[in-house]
Short mmCIF file of C-alpha atoms in Angstrom, two decimals:
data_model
loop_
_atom_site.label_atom_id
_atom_site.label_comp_id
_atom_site.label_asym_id
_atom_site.label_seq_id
_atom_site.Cartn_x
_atom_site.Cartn_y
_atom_site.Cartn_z
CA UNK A 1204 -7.24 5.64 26.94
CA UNK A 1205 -11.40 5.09 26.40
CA UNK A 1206 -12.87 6.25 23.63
CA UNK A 1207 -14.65 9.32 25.12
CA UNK A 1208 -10.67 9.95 26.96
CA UNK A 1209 -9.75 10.28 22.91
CA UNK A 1210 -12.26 11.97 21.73
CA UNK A 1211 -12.32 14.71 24.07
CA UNK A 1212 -8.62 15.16 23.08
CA UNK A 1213 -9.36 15.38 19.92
CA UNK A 1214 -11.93 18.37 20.63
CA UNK A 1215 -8.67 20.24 22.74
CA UNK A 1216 -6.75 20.36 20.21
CA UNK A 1217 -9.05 20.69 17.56
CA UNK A 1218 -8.09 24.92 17.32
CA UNK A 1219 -4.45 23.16 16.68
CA UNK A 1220 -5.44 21.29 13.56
CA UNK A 1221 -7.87 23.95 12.36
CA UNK A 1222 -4.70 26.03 11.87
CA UNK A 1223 -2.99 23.79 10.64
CA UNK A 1224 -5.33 23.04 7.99
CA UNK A 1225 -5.29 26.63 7.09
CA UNK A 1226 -1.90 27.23 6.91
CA UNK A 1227 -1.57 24.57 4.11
CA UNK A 1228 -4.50 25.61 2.74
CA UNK A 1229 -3.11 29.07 2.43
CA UNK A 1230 0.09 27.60 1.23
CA UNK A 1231 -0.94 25.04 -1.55
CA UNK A 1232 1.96 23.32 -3.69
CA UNK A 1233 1.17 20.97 -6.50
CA UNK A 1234 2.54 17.52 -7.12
CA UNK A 1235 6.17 17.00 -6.67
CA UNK A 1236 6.71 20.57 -5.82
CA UNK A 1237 5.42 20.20 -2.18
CA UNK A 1238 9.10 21.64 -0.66
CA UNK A 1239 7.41 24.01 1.70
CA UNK A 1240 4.71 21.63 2.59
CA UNK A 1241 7.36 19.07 3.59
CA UNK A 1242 9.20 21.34 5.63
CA UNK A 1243 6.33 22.56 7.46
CA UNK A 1244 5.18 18.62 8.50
CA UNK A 1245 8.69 17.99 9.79
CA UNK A 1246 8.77 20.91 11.68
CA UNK A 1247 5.32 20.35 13.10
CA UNK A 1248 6.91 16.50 13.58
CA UNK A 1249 10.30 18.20 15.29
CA UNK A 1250 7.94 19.75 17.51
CA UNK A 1251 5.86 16.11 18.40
CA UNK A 1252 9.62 14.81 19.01
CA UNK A 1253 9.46 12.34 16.22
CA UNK A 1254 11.84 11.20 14.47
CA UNK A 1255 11.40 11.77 9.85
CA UNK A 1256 13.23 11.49 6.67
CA UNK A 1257 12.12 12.30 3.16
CA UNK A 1258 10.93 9.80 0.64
CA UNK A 1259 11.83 11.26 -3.09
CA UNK A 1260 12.32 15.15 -2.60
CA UNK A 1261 8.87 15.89 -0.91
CA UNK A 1262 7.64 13.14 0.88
CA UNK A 1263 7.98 12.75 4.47
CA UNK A 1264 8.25 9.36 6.56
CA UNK A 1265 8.32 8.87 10.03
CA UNK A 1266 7.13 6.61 12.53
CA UNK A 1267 6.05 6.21 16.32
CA UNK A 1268 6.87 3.16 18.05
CA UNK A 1269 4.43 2.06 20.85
CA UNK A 1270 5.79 0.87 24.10
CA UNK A 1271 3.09 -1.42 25.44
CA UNK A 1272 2.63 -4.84 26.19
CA UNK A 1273 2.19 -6.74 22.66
CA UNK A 1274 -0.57 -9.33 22.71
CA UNK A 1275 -0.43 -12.57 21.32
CA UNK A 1276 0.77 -13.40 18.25
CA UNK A 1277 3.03 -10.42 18.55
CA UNK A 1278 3.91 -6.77 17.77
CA UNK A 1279 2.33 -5.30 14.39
CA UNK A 1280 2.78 -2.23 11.99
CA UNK A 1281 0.05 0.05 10.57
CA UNK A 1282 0.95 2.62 8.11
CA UNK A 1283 -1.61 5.55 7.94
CA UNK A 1284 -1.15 7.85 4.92
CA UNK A 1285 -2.02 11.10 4.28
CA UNK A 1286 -1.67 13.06 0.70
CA UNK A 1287 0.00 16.42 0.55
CA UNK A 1288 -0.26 18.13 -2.91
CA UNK A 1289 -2.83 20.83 -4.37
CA UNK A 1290 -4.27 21.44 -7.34
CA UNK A 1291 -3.53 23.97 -10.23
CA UNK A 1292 -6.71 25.84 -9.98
CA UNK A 1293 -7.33 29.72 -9.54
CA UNK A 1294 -9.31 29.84 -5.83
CA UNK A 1295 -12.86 31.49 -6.13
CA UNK A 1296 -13.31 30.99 -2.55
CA UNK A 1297 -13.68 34.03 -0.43
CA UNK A 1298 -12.48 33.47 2.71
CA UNK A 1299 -9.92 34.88 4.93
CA UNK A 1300 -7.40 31.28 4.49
CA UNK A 1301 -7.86 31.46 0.91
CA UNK A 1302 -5.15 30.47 -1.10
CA UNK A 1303 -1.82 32.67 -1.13
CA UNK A 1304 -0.66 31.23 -4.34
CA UNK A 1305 -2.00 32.65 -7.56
CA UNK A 1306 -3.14 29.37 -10.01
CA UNK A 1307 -2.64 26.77 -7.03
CA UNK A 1308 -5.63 25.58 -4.47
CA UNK A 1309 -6.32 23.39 -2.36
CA UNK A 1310 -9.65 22.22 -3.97
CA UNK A 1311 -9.51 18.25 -3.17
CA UNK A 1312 -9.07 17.97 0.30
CA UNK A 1313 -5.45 17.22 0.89
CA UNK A 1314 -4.92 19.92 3.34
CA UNK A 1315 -6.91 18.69 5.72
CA UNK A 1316 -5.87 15.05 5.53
CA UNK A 1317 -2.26 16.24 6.47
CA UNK A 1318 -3.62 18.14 9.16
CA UNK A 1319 -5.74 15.52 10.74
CA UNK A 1320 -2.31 13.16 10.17
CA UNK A 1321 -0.68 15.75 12.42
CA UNK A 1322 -3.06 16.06 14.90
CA UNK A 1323 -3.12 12.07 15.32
CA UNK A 1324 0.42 12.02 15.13
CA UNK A 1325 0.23 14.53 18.46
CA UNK A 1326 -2.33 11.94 20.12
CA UNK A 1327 -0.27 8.63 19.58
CA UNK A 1328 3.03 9.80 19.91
CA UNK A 1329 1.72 11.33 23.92
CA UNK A 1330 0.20 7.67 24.62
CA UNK A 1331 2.88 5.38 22.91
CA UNK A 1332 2.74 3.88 26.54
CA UNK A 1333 -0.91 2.58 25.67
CA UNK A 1334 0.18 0.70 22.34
CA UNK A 1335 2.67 -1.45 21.54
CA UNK A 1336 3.81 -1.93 17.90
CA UNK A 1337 4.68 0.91 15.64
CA UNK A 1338 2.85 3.61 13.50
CA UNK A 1339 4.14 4.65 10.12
CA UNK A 1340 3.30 8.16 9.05
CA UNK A 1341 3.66 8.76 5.20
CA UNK A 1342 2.73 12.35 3.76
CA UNK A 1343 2.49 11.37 0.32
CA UNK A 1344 3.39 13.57 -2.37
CA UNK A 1345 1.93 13.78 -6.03
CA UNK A 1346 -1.23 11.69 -5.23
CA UNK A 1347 -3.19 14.28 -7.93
CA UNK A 1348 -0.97 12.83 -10.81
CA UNK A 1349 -0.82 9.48 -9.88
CA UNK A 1350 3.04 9.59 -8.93
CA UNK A 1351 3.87 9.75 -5.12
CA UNK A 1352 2.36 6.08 -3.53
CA UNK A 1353 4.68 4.06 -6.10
CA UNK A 1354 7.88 6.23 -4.48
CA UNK A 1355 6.71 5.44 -0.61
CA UNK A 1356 6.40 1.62 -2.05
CA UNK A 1357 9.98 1.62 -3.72
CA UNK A 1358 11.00 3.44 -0.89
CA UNK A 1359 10.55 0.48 1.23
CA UNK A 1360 7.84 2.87 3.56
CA UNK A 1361 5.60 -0.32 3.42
CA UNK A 1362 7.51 -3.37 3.73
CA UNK A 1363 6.62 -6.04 6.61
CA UNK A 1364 3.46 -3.65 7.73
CA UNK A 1365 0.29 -5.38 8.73
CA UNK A 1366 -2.28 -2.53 7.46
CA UNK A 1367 -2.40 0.70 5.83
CA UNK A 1368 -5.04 3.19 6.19
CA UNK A 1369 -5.75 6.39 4.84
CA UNK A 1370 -9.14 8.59 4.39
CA UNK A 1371 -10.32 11.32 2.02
CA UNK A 1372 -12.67 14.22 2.31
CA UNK A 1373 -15.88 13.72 1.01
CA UNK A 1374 -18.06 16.65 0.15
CA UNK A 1375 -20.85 14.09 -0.72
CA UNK A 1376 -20.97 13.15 2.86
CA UNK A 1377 -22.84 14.58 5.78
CA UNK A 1378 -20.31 16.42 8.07
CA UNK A 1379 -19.76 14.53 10.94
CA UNK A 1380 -20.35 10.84 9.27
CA UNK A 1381 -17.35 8.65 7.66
CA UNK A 1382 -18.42 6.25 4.70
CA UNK A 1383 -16.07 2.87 4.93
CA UNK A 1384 -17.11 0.72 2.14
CA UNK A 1385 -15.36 -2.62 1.65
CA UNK A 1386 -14.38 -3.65 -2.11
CA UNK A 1387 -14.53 -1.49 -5.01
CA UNK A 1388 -14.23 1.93 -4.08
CA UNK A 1389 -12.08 4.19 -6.37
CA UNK A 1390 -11.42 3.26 -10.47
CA UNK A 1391 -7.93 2.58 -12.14
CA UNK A 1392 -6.76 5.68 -13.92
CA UNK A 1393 -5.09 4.59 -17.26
CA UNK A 1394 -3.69 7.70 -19.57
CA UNK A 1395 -3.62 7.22 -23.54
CA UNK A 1396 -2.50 9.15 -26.76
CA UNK A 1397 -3.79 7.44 -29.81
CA UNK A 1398 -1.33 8.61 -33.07
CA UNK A 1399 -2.99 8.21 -35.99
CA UNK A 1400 -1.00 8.51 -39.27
CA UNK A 1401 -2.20 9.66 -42.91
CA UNK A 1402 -1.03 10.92 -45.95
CA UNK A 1403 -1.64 14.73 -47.30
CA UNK A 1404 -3.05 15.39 -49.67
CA UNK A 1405 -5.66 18.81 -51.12
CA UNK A 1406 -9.10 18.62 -49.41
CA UNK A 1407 -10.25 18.61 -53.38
CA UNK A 1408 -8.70 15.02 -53.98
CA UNK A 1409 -9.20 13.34 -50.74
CA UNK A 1410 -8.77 9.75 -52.89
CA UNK A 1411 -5.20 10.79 -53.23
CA UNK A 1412 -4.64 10.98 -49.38
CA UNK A 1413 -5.52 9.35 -46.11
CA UNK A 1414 -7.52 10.80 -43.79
CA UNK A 1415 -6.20 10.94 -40.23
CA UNK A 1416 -9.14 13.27 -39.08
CA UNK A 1417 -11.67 10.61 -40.52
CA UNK A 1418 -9.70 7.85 -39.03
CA UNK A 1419 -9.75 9.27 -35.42
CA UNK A 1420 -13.37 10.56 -35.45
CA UNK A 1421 -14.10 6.83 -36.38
CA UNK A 1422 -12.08 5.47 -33.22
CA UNK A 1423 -13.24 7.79 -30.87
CA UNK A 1424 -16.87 6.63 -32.00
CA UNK A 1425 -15.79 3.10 -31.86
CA UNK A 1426 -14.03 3.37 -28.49
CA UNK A 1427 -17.53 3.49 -27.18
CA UNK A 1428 -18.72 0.53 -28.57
CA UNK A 1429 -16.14 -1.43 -26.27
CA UNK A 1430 -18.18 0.04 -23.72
CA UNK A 1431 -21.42 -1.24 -24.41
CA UNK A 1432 -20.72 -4.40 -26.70
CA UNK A 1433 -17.04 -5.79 -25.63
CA UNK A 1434 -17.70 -5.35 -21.49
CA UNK A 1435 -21.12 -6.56 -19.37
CA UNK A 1436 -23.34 -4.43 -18.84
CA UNK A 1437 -22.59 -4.97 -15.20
CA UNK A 1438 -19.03 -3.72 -15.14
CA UNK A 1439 -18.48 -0.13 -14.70
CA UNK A 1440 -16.15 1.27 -17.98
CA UNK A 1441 -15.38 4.41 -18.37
CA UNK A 1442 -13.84 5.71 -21.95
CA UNK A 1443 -13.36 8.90 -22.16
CA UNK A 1444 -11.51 11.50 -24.90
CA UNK A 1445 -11.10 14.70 -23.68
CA UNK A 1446 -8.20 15.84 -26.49
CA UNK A 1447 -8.15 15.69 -30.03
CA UNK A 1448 -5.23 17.73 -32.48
CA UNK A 1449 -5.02 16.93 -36.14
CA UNK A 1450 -4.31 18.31 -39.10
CA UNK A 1451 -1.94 21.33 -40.16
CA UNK A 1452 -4.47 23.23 -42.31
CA UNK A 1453 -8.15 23.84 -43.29
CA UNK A 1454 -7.69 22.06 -47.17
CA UNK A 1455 -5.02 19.82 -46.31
CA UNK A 1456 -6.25 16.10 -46.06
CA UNK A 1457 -4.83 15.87 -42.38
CA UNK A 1458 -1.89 13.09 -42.00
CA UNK A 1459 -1.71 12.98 -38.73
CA UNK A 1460 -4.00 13.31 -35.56
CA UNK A 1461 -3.91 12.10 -31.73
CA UNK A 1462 -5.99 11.68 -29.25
CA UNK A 1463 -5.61 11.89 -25.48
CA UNK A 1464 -7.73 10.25 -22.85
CA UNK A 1465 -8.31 8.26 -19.77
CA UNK A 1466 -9.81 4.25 -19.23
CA UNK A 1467 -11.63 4.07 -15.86
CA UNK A 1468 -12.32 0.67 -14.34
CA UNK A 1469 -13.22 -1.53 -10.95
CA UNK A 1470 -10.97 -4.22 -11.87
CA UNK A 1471 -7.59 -5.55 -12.72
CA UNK A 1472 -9.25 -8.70 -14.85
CA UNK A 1473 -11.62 -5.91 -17.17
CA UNK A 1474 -8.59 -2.95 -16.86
CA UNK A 1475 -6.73 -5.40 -19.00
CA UNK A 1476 -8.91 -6.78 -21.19
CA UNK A 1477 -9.88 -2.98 -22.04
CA UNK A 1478 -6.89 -2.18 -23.16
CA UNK A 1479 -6.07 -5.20 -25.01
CA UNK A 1480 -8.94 -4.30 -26.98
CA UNK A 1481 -8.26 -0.37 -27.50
CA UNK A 1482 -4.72 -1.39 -28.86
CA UNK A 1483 -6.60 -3.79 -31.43
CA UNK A 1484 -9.62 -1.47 -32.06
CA UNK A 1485 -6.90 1.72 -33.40
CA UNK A 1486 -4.74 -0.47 -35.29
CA UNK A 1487 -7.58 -2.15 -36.96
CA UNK A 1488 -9.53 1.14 -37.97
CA UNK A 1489 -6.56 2.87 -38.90
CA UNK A 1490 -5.89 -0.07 -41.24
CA UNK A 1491 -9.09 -0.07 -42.68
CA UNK A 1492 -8.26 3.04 -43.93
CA UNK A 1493 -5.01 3.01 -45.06
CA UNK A 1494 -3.70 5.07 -42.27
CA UNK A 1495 -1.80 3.63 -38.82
CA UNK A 1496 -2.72 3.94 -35.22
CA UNK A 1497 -0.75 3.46 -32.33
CA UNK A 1498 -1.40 3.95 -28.47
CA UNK A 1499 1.11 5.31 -26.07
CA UNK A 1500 -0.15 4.34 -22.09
CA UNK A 1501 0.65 5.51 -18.95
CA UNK A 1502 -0.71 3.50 -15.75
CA UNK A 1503 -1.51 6.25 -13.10
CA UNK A 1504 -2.98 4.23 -10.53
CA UNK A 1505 -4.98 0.78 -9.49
CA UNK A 1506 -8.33 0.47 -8.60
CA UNK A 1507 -8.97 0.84 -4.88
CA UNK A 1508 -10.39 -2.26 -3.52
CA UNK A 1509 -10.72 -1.81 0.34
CA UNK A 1510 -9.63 -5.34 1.81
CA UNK A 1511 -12.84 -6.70 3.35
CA UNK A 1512 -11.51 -7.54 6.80
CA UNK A 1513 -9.40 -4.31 6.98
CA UNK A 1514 -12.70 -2.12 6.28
CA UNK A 1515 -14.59 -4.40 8.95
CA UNK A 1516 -12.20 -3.23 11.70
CA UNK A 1517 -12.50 0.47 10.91
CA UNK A 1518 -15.95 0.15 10.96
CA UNK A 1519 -16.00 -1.34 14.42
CA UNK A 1520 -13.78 1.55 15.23
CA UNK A 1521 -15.83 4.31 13.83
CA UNK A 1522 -19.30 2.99 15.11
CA UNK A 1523 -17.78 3.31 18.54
CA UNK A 1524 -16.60 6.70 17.91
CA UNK A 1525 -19.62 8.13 16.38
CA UNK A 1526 -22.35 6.02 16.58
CA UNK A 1527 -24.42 4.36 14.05
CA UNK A 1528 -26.30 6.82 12.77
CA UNK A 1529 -22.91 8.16 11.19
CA UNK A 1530 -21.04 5.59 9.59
CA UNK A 1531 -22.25 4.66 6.28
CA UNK A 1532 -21.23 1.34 4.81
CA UNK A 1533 -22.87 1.49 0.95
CA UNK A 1534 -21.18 4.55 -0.36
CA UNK A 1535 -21.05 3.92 -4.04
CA UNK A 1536 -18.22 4.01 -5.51
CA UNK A 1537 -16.21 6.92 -7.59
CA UNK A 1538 -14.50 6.76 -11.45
CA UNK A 1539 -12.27 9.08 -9.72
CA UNK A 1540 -8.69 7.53 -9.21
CA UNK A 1541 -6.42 7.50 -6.00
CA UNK A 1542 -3.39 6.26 -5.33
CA UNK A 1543 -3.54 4.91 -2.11
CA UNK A 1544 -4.83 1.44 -4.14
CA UNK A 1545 -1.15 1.24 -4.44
CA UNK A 1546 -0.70 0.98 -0.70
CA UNK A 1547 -3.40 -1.70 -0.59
CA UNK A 1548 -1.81 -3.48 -3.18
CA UNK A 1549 1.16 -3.55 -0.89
CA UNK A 1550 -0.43 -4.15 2.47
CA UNK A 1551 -4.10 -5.13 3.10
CA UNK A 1552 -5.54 -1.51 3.98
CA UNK A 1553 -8.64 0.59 4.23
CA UNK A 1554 -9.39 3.81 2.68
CA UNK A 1555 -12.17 5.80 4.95
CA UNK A 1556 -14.46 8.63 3.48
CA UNK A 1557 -15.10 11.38 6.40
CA UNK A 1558 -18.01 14.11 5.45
CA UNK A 1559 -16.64 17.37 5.02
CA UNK A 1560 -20.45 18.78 3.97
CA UNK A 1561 -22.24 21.25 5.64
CA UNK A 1562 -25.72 22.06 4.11
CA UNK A 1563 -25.70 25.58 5.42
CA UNK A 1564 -22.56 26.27 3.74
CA UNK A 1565 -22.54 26.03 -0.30
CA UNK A 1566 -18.93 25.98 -0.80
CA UNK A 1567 -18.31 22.73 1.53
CA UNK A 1568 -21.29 20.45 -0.98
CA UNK A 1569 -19.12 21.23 -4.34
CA UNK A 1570 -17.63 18.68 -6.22
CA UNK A 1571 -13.80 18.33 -5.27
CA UNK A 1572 -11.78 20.17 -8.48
CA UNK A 1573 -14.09 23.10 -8.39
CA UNK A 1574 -12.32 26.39 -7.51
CA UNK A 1575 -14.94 27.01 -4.78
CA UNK A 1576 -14.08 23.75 -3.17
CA UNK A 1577 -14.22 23.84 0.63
CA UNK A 1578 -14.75 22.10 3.65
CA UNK A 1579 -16.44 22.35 7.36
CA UNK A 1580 -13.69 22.20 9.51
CA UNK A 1581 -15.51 20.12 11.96
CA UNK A 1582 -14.70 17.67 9.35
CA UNK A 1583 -11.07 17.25 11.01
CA UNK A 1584 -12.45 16.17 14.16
CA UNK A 1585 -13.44 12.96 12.93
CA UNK A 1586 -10.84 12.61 10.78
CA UNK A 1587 -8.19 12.90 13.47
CA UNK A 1588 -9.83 10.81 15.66
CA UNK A 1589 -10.22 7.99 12.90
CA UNK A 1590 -6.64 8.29 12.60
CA UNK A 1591 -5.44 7.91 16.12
CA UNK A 1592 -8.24 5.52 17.23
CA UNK A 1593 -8.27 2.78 14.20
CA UNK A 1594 -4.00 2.47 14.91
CA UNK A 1595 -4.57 2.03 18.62
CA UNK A 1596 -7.03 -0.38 18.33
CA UNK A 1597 -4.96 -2.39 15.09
CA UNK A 1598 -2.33 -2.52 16.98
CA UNK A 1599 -3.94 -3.21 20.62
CA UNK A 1600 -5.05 -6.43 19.27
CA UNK A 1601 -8.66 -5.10 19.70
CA UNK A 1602 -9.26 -6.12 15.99
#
């Protein structure tokens, strides 16, 4: 099948996808309560004729195996990946798929990646005469809380592939372009709750006490100086409190406190060293003091670093699709977190960025999170395409 023979497949059964799209969109679940969302992919999958099972409780797997010739060196795997799960967020959007659900939207994206899965699961799974090899679908669930890659990888979804791929909205991006950026492209997300412990005592006599208001003020101050003094001025750190409780009254002396926040980094090497020095930074303060500090952490996901020769393919692959003129190559890259690092971990991989922004429509150039959040459906065109197009040619042998 030629490019243009894909492409204009694509556009037939673009009306397909659309609806697709909306019926998710319509239907949002959050993370690890995607039931419905599951059972809607593997009937849509039923329907293809291929064969699924469920990873955890709302993850789907399935996979198409290519009956072509292999070339040399033999047959290989690719798993594409798509994320499932919405967001708890009131819609503000007014439009007739708006969400169903009150307090749940789909405001990152997510529908339309499993729709644009769907649709290039249709494609392949019509030509598996063109391709040998096989094609791993994973609908991931949970990707919002940093939960659902880490099942597919315990799961076994990615052992002995060759590649993984996935792609994201971007509402940054032209509609109609795809940014695929090798290296860096997506931060760790670490979670932490600092404790801080005092002693009471009357707001009068604050000698007689220990102050675990004064004691996390001073750390969250001091958290920043890791920033700019502990890490080069070249990295990019992120250290961010977005939760403080303390105290149980006005003239009390406060003896206890906590604070909640997230660590952002590019890489494993400063991700480490950053935390290291957070542990040391609390306890030290708190001691200072009088008081103690502790940190509780919780590792929600990797940095993304696209694998240089992976991203290098689907670039070939997109510039044949789309031309030049839309594929970007320098998009810079986000302090937001995805899991899908976790499938590069696992198997050298790409992560593509397709333009879901239309400057004549508002709600598609928001930032993803905000209840507005939308996207021009023309969006899923390329997407699907990208999909269908990068596995044939992986596992053609054309890369």
């Amino acid at each position: 099948m030629t490019d243009e023979e894909l492409l204009s497949e694509v556009r037939a059964d673009h009306q397909y996808v659309v609806d697709l799209r909306r019926h998710f969109h319509m239907n949002p679940e959050i993370a690890k309560e995607e039931f419905g969302t599951a059972e809607k992919i593997e009937a849509e999958l039923d329907a293809i004729g291929v064969q699924h099972r469920r990873v955890g409780e709302t993850g789907v797997y399935a996979e198409i195996r290519g009956t072509g010739a292999s070339p040399a060196g033999g047959a290989r795997t690719i798993v594409l990946r798509a994320d499932i799960d919405a967001l708890p967020i009131q819609e503000a959007h007014d439009c007739p798929y708006a969400s169903r659900v009150p307090g749940r939207m789909h405001a990152c994206g997510h529908d339309a990646h499993t729709a644009a899965l769907l649709g290039a699961a249709r494609i392949l799974s019509a030509h598996r005469a063109e391709f040998p090899g096989t094609v791993r679908l994973t609908f991931q669930q949970g990707e919002e809380i940093g939960y659902g890659a880490r099942v597919f990888v315990a799961d076994g979804a990615l052992d002995g592939a060759d590649r993984s791929f996935g792609l994201h909205a971007a509402s940054d991006v032209p509609v109609g372009s795809v940014a695929i950026t090798p290296g860096p492209n997506n931060a760790s997300v670490d979670w932490f709750r600092i404790s801080v412990g005092g002693h009471p005592a009357h707001v009068s006599t604050p000698q007689l006490g220990v102050d675990a208001v004064y004691i996390a003020s001073s750390i969250v101050v001091a958290l920043q100086a890791l920033v700019t003094r502990r890490t080069s001025p070249m990295e990019h750190v992120l250290i961010g409190v977005g939760k403080i409780t303390a105290g149980d009254a006005y003239n009390i002396v406060a003896q206890h406190a906590a604070l909640e926040g997230t660590v952002r980094v590019f890489t494993p090497e400063i991700r480490a060293q950053v935390r290291c020095e957070m542990d040391a930074l609390a306890a030290h303060i708190a001691a200072s003091y009088g008081g103690t500090a502790s940190i509780e952490w919780q590792d929600f996901t990797s940095p993304l670093i696209n694998d240089a020769q992976s991203a290098a393919e689907a670039r070939r692959t997109a510039l044949r699709l789309f031309g030049g003129d839309k594929v970007i190559s320098d998009r810079r890259p986000s302090l937001g977190g995805d899991d899908f690092a976790e499938y590069i971990l696992k198997v050298p991989g790409v992560y593509a960025y397709v333009g879901t922004r239309n400057a004549s429509r508002e709600e598609t150039g928001v930032a993803h999170h905000d209840s507005r959040f939308d996207i021009d459906e023309d969006a899923l065109l390329v997407a699907v395409a990208l999909y269908a197009r990068y596995a044939m040619d992986f596992l053609g042998g054309g890369q």
